[in-house]
PDB file of C-alpha atoms in Angstrom:
ATOM      1  CA  UNK A  13      70.327  63.631  44.350  1.00  0.00           C
ATOM      2  CA  UNK A  14      72.045  64.533  40.865  1.00  0.00           C
ATOM      3  CA  UNK A  15      75.464  63.094  42.047  1.00  0.00           C
ATOM      4  CA  UNK A  16      74.271  60.064  43.100  1.00  0.00           C
ATOM      5  CA  UNK A  17      74.997  57.140  40.136  1.00  0.00           C
ATOM      6  CA  UNK A  18      72.052  56.322  38.083  1.00  0.00           C
ATOM      7  CA  UNK A  19      72.531  52.479  39.359  1.00  0.00           C
ATOM      8  CA  UNK A  20      72.216  53.480  42.760  1.00  0.00           C
ATOM      9  CA  UNK A  21      68.799  55.760  42.048  1.00  0.00           C
ATOM     10  CA  UNK A  22      67.440  52.630  39.620  1.00  0.00           C
ATOM     11  CA  UNK A  23      67.999  50.093  43.455  1.00  0.00           C
ATOM     12  CA  UNK A  24      66.282  52.923  45.489  1.00  0.00           C
ATOM     13  CA  UNK A  25      63.529  52.985  42.710  1.00  0.00           C
ATOM     14  CA  UNK A  26      63.036  48.930  43.222  1.00  0.00           C
ATOM     15  CA  UNK A  27      63.374  49.569  46.766  1.00  0.00           C
ATOM     16  CA  UNK A  28      61.014  51.817  46.891  1.00  0.00           C
ATOM     17  CA  UNK A  29      58.357  49.786  44.287  1.00  0.00           C
ATOM     18  CA  UNK A  30      58.896  46.826  46.799  1.00  0.00           C
ATOM     19  CA  UNK A  31      57.347  49.642  50.240  1.00  0.00           C
ATOM     20  CA  UNK A  32      55.090  50.871  48.129  1.00  0.00           C
ATOM     21  CA  UNK A  33      53.924  46.632  47.143  1.00  0.00           C
ATOM     22  CA  UNK A  34      54.114  45.728  50.640  1.00  0.00           C
ATOM     23  CA  UNK A  35      52.644  48.465  51.690  1.00  0.00           C
ATOM     24  CA  UNK A  36      49.829  47.907  49.802  1.00  0.00           C
ATOM     25  CA  UNK A  37      48.088  45.107  51.973  1.00  0.00           C
ATOM     26  CA  UNK A  38      45.301  45.508  53.983  1.00  0.00           C
ATOM     27  CA  UNK A  39      46.779  43.308  56.801  1.00  0.00           C
ATOM     28  CA  UNK A  40      49.106  46.348  57.681  1.00  0.00           C
ATOM     29  CA  UNK A  41      47.375  48.821  60.465  1.00  0.00           C
ATOM     30  CA  UNK A  42      47.549  52.742  58.000  1.00  0.00           C
ATOM     31  CA  UNK A  43      49.686  50.707  55.212  1.00  0.00           C
ATOM     32  CA  UNK A  44      48.013  53.885  52.973  1.00  0.00           C
ATOM     33  CA  UNK A  45      50.567  56.767  54.284  1.00  0.00           C
ATOM     34  CA  UNK A  46      53.570  55.301  52.874  1.00  0.00           C
ATOM     35  CA  UNK A  47      51.990  55.968  49.061  1.00  0.00           C
ATOM     36  CA  UNK A  48      50.718  59.016  50.412  1.00  0.00           C
ATOM     37  CA  UNK A  49      54.064  60.191  51.523  1.00  0.00           C
ATOM     38  CA  UNK A  50      56.227  58.896  48.486  1.00  0.00           C
ATOM     39  CA  UNK A  51      53.911  60.013  46.309  1.00  0.00           C
ATOM     40  CA  UNK A  52      55.084  63.627  47.755  1.00  0.00           C
ATOM     41  CA  UNK A  53      58.791  63.198  46.665  1.00  0.00           C
ATOM     42  CA  UNK A  54      58.100  60.934  43.407  1.00  0.00           C
ATOM     43  CA  UNK A  55      58.185  63.805  41.347  1.00  0.00           C
ATOM     44  CA  UNK A  56      61.715  65.039  42.649  1.00  0.00           C
ATOM     45  CA  UNK A  57      62.897  60.705  42.296  1.00  0.00           C
ATOM     46  CA  UNK A  58      61.435  60.937  38.624  1.00  0.00           C
ATOM     47  CA  UNK A  59      63.040  64.371  37.930  1.00  0.00           C
ATOM     48  CA  UNK A  60      66.201  63.302  39.156  1.00  0.00           C
ATOM     49  CA  UNK A  61      66.373  59.677  37.010  1.00  0.00           C
ATOM     50  CA  UNK A  62      65.426  61.490  34.237  1.00  0.00           C
ATOM     51  CA  UNK A  63      68.178  64.057  34.090  1.00  0.00           C
ATOM     52  CA  UNK A  64      70.707  61.256  34.907  1.00  0.00           C
ATOM     53  CA  UNK A  65      69.182  58.837  32.054  1.00  0.00           C
ATOM     54  CA  UNK A  66      69.113  61.648  29.408  1.00  0.00           C
ATOM     55  CA  UNK A  67      73.130  61.879  30.191  1.00  0.00           C
ATOM     56  CA  UNK A  68      73.759  58.817  29.533  1.00  0.00           C
ATOM     57  CA  UNK A  69      75.975  58.467  26.658  1.00  0.00           C
ATOM     58  CA  UNK A  70      75.793  54.692  25.762  1.00  0.00           C
ATOM     59  CA  UNK A  71      72.973  53.731  23.848  1.00  0.00           C
ATOM     60  CA  UNK A  72      72.169  50.380  25.542  1.00  0.00           C
ATOM     61  CA  UNK A  73      73.088  51.295  29.042  1.00  0.00           C
ATOM     62  CA  UNK A  74      70.506  54.416  28.227  1.00  0.00           C
ATOM     63  CA  UNK A  75      68.159  51.826  26.692  1.00  0.00           C
ATOM     64  CA  UNK A  76      68.450  49.690  30.064  1.00  0.00           C
ATOM     65  CA  UNK A  77      67.520  52.299  32.402  1.00  0.00           C
ATOM     66  CA  UNK A  78      64.602  53.310  29.983  1.00  0.00           C
ATOM     67  CA  UNK A  79      63.154  49.635  30.555  1.00  0.00           C
ATOM     68  CA  UNK A  80      63.658  49.420  34.154  1.00  0.00           C
ATOM     69  CA  UNK A  81      62.132  52.180  34.826  1.00  0.00           C
ATOM     70  CA  UNK A  82      58.976  51.388  32.356  1.00  0.00           C
ATOM     71  CA  UNK A  83      58.758  48.437  33.900  1.00  0.00           C
ATOM     72  CA  UNK A  84      58.286  49.382  37.847  1.00  0.00           C
ATOM     73  CA  UNK A  85      55.749  52.195  36.326  1.00  0.00           C
ATOM     74  CA  UNK A  86      53.362  49.243  34.690  1.00  0.00           C
ATOM     75  CA  UNK A  87      54.004  47.427  37.766  1.00  0.00           C
ATOM     76  CA  UNK A  88      52.761  50.127  39.464  1.00  0.00           C
ATOM     77  CA  UNK A  89      49.825  50.863  36.877  1.00  0.00           C
ATOM     78  CA  UNK A  90      48.983  46.323  37.574  1.00  0.00           C
ATOM     79  CA  UNK A  91      48.623  47.053  41.507  1.00  0.00           C
ATOM     80  CA  UNK A  92      46.651  50.454  40.871  1.00  0.00           C
ATOM     81  CA  UNK A  93      48.634  52.480  43.288  1.00  0.00           C
ATOM     82  CA  UNK A  94      48.380  55.545  41.570  1.00  0.00           C
ATOM     83  CA  UNK A  95      45.766  56.559  39.255  1.00  0.00           C
ATOM     84  CA  UNK A  96      46.915  56.043  35.434  1.00  0.00           C
ATOM     85  CA  UNK A  97      47.370  60.224  35.304  1.00  0.00           C
ATOM     86  CA  UNK A  98      49.966  60.256  37.720  1.00  0.00           C
ATOM     87  CA  UNK A  99      51.713  57.429  36.794  1.00  0.00           C
ATOM     88  CA  UNK A 100      51.955  59.510  32.978  1.00  0.00           C
ATOM     89  CA  UNK A 101      53.166  62.965  35.132  1.00  0.00           C
ATOM     90  CA  UNK A 102      56.276  60.130  36.357  1.00  0.00           C
ATOM     91  CA  UNK A 103      56.927  58.753  33.242  1.00  0.00           C
ATOM     92  CA  UNK A 104      57.266  62.390  31.045  1.00  0.00           C
ATOM     93  CA  UNK A 105      59.197  63.861  33.762  1.00  0.00           C
ATOM     94  CA  UNK A 106      61.472  60.818  33.821  1.00  0.00           C
ATOM     95  CA  UNK A 107      61.420  61.364  30.101  1.00  0.00           C
ATOM     96  CA  UNK A 108      62.432  65.281  30.880  1.00  0.00           C
ATOM     97  CA  UNK A 109      58.144  66.086  29.026  1.00  0.00           C
ATOM     98  CA  UNK A 110      56.823  67.633  32.344  1.00  0.00           C
ATOM     99  CA  UNK A 111      56.107  71.328  30.544  1.00  0.00           C
ATOM    100  CA  UNK A 112      54.428  69.250  27.696  1.00  0.00           C
ATOM    101  CA  UNK A 113      52.335  67.016  29.515  1.00  0.00           C
ATOM    102  CA  UNK A 114      50.525  69.703  31.610  1.00  0.00           C
ATOM    103  CA  UNK A 115      49.641  71.071  28.172  1.00  0.00           C
ATOM    104  CA  UNK A 116      48.124  68.494  27.573  1.00  0.00           C
ATOM    105  CA  UNK A 117      51.021  67.473  23.732  1.00  0.00           C
ATOM    106  CA  UNK A 118      52.761  64.266  25.353  1.00  0.00           C
ATOM    107  CA  UNK A 119      53.749  62.833  22.300  1.00  0.00           C
ATOM    108  CA  UNK A 120      53.566  58.889  21.158  1.00  0.00           C
ATOM    109  CA  UNK A 121      56.958  58.358  22.011  1.00  0.00           C
ATOM    110  CA  UNK A 122      56.272  57.901  25.634  1.00  0.00           C
ATOM    111  CA  UNK A 123      55.201  54.560  25.246  1.00  0.00           C
ATOM    112  CA  UNK A 124      57.202  53.447  21.880  1.00  0.00           C
ATOM    113  CA  UNK A 125      60.308  51.272  22.860  1.00  0.00           C
ATOM    114  CA  UNK A 126      63.537  52.567  22.357  1.00  0.00           C
ATOM    115  CA  UNK A 127      64.029  50.515  19.497  1.00  0.00           C
ATOM    116  CA  UNK A 128      61.199  51.887  17.416  1.00  0.00           C
ATOM    117  CA  UNK A 129      63.181  55.017  17.475  1.00  0.00           C
ATOM    118  CA  UNK A 130      64.205  56.323  13.816  1.00  0.00           C
ATOM    119  CA  UNK A 131      61.776  54.384  11.421  1.00  0.00           C
ATOM    120  CA  UNK A 132      60.597  55.910   8.959  1.00  0.00           C
ATOM    121  CA  UNK A 133      57.032  57.112  10.106  1.00  0.00           C
ATOM    122  CA  UNK A 134      55.241  56.440   6.997  1.00  0.00           C
ATOM    123  CA  UNK A 135      55.468  52.611   7.554  1.00  0.00           C
ATOM    124  CA  UNK A 136      52.131  51.421   8.968  1.00  0.00           C
ATOM    125  CA  UNK A 137      51.002  48.294  10.998  1.00  0.00           C
ATOM    126  CA  UNK A 138      49.342  45.745   9.497  1.00  0.00           C
ATOM    127  CA  UNK A 139      46.342  46.262  11.581  1.00  0.00           C
ATOM    128  CA  UNK A 140      45.479  49.721  10.380  1.00  0.00           C
ATOM    129  CA  UNK A 141      44.852  48.425   6.767  1.00  0.00           C
ATOM    130  CA  UNK A 142      43.060  45.600   8.005  1.00  0.00           C
ATOM    131  CA  UNK A 143      40.922  48.693  10.116  1.00  0.00           C
ATOM    132  CA  UNK A 144      40.785  50.399   6.654  1.00  0.00           C
ATOM    133  CA  UNK A 145      38.851  47.469   4.796  1.00  0.00           C
ATOM    134  CA  UNK A 146      36.711  46.694   7.598  1.00  0.00           C
ATOM    135  CA  UNK A 147      33.370  47.545   5.788  1.00  0.00           C
ATOM    136  CA  UNK A 148      31.229  49.471   8.240  1.00  0.00           C
ATOM    137  CA  UNK A 149      28.025  47.508   9.396  1.00  0.00           C
ATOM    138  CA  UNK A 150      26.183  49.712  11.376  1.00  0.00           C
ATOM    139  CA  UNK A 151      22.656  50.300  10.448  1.00  0.00           C
ATOM    140  CA  UNK A 152      22.560  47.759   7.566  1.00  0.00           C
ATOM    141  CA  UNK A 153      19.696  44.860   7.979  1.00  0.00           C
ATOM    142  CA  UNK A 154      20.731  41.287   8.702  1.00  0.00           C
ATOM    143  CA  UNK A 155      20.695  39.040   6.160  1.00  0.00           C
ATOM    144  CA  UNK A 156      18.516  36.418   7.457  1.00  0.00           C
ATOM    145  CA  UNK A 157      15.963  37.250  10.959  1.00  0.00           C
ATOM    146  CA  UNK A 158      16.594  34.113  12.718  1.00  0.00           C
ATOM    147  CA  UNK A 159      14.590  35.946  15.899  1.00  0.00           C
ATOM    148  CA  UNK A 160      11.719  33.490  16.989  1.00  0.00           C
ATOM    149  CA  UNK A 161      13.771  30.564  15.299  1.00  0.00           C
ATOM    150  CA  UNK A 162      14.248  27.138  17.076  1.00  0.00           C
ATOM    151  CA  UNK A 163      18.247  27.126  17.808  1.00  0.00           C
ATOM    152  CA  UNK A 164      19.957  24.508  15.556  1.00  0.00           C
ATOM    153  CA  UNK A 165      21.719  21.221  17.068  1.00  0.00           C
ATOM    154  CA  UNK A 166      25.223  22.253  18.010  1.00  0.00           C
ATOM    155  CA  UNK A 167      27.398  19.269  19.349  1.00  0.00           C
ATOM    156  CA  UNK A 168      25.153  15.888  17.895  1.00  0.00           C
ATOM    157  CA  UNK A 169      22.590  16.435  20.613  1.00  0.00           C
ATOM    158  CA  UNK A 170      19.582  17.713  20.415  1.00  0.00           C
ATOM    159  CA  UNK A 171      18.617  20.698  22.868  1.00  0.00           C
ATOM    160  CA  UNK A 172      16.056  20.387  25.609  1.00  0.00           C
ATOM    161  CA  UNK A 173      12.536  21.092  24.829  1.00  0.00           C
ATOM    162  CA  UNK A 174      10.863  23.867  27.135  1.00  0.00           C
ATOM    163  CA  UNK A 175      13.259  23.562  30.137  1.00  0.00           C
ATOM    164  CA  UNK A 176      13.117  27.401  30.454  1.00  0.00           C
ATOM    165  CA  UNK A 177      12.509  27.940  34.203  1.00  0.00           C
ATOM    166  CA  UNK A 178      12.874  24.230  35.670  1.00  0.00           C
ATOM    167  CA  UNK A 179      15.086  23.422  38.187  1.00  0.00           C
ATOM    168  CA  UNK A 180      18.165  22.116  37.818  1.00  0.00           C
ATOM    169  CA  UNK A 181      18.208  18.681  39.297  1.00  0.00           C
ATOM    170  CA  UNK A 182      20.434  17.549  42.396  1.00  0.00           C
ATOM    171  CA  UNK A 183      23.309  14.693  42.265  1.00  0.00           C
TER     172      UNK A 183
END
C-alpha cells in the first residue's frame, strides 16, 4: 500500500464509500456483510492514506487530501455507517494520532480546518464572549407569575373559549 500514489488511494476510498453507501440499503439481502468486512481493513486503509498524507510536501495538496478524507468520514457519520467512536478512530489513524486516541488525548486539531492552523491561541470566538456575558437565571423567580391567567390575543382574532376536549369539525 505504501507505494500506491495518494490520488489512487483517495479514489479507492471513494469507491469503498460508494459500496458502503449502496450496501446500506435494506433491499439487498445480507448487504450488512460489506460493512463488517470493510471494517476489518479500514484501520490499515486510513493508516496508509495518513502516511501518504503526512509525506506530502505541498500545503495545497495536503489540504485537498485532508478535505477529501474528512468529507468521506463526515458522510459515513451522516449515513450512520459506523459508531462515532469508530469514525473518530479512523480520523486519528489518518492524522497519525492512533496511540493518543486510545489514551483519550486526541487534540482539538483533529476537527479544525487546515486554515485555522497557526492562529494565535489567545484569540477567542465572539460566541465565547457572549456566553460569559449571559446571566445565570437558574433558581431565580420569574418576573411575572402568569400561571392561570388567560392567554392574550396575538394574531387579531380572539382565542376560542372552552374548546378543550371538543372534537374537530370535519370538512
